[in-house]
Short mmCIF file of C-alpha atoms in Angstrom, two decimals:
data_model
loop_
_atom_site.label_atom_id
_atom_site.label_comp_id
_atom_site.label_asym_id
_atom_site.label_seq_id
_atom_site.Cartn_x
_atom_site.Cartn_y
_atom_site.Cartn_z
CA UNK A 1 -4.95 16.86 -2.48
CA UNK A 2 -2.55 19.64 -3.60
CA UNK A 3 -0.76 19.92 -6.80
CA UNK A 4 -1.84 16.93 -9.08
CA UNK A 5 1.63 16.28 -10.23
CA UNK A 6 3.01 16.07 -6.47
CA UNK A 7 3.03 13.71 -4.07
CA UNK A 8 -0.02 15.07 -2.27
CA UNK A 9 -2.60 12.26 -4.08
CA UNK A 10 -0.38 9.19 -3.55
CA UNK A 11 -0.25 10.58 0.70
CA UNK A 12 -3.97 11.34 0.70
CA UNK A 13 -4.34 7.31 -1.11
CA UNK A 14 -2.23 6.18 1.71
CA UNK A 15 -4.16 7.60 4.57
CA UNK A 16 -7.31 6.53 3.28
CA UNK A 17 -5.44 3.08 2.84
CA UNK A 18 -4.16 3.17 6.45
CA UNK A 19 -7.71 4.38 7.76
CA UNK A 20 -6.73 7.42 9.14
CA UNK A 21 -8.39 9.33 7.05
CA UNK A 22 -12.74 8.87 8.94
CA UNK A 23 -14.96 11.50 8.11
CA UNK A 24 -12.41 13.31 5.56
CA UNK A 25 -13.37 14.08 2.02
CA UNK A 26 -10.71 15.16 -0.65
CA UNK A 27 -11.01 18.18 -2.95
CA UNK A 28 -9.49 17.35 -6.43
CA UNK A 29 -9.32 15.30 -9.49
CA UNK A 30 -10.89 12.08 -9.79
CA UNK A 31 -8.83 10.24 -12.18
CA UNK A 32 -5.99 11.68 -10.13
CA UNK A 33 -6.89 10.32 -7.09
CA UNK A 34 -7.69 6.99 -8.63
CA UNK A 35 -3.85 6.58 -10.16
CA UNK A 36 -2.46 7.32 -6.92
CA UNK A 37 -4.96 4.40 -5.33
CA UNK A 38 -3.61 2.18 -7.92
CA UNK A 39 0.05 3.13 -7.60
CA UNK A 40 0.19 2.09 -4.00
CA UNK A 41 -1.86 -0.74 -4.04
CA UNK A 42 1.15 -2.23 -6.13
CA UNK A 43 1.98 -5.20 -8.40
CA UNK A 44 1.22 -7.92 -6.01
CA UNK A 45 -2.06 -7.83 -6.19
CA UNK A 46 -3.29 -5.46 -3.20
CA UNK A 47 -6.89 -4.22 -4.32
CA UNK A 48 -6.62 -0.42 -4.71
CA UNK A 49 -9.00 1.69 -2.54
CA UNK A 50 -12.01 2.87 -4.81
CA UNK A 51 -12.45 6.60 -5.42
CA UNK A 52 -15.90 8.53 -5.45
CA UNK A 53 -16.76 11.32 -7.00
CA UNK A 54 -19.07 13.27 -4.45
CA UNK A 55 -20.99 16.61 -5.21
CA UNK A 56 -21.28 18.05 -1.73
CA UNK A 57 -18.97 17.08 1.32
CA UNK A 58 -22.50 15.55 3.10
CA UNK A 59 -22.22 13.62 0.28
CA UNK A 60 -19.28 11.51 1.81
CA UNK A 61 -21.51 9.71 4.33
CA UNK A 62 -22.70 7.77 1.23
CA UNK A 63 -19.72 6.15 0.22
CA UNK A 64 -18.97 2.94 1.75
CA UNK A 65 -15.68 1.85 3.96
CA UNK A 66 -12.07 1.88 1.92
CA UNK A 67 -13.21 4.38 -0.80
CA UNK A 68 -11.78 7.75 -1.05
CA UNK A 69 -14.64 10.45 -1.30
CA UNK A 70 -13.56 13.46 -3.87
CA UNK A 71 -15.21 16.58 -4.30
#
């Protein structure tokens, strides 16, 4: 995801949110990850993508459609 306080989390949210992000799994901080899902999911409503904590990158075949896996 890169440095926390970049923009790497909100562009790693956005290509999970755009779905072109199959069969990748982040490496990084959960509650990061989660407040860039929120931040682009915006005011109006827009569900933010859910974020799961994973402990092994086979892990990510767990976690269901429009959820960002992080390791």
């Amino acid at each position: 995801m890169g440095d926390a306080a970049g923009i790497g989390p909100e562009i790693v949210a956005k290509l999970f949110a755009a779905e072109q992000a199959a069969d990748c799994v982040v490496i990084g901080d959960v509650a990061v990850l989660r407040r860039a899902a929120a931040s682009i999911a915006g005011p109006h409503g827009a569900e933010a993508l859910a974020v799961a904590r994973i402990d092994a990158p086979r892990d990510a075949r767990d976690v269901p459609p429009r959820c960002i896996p992080v390791l």
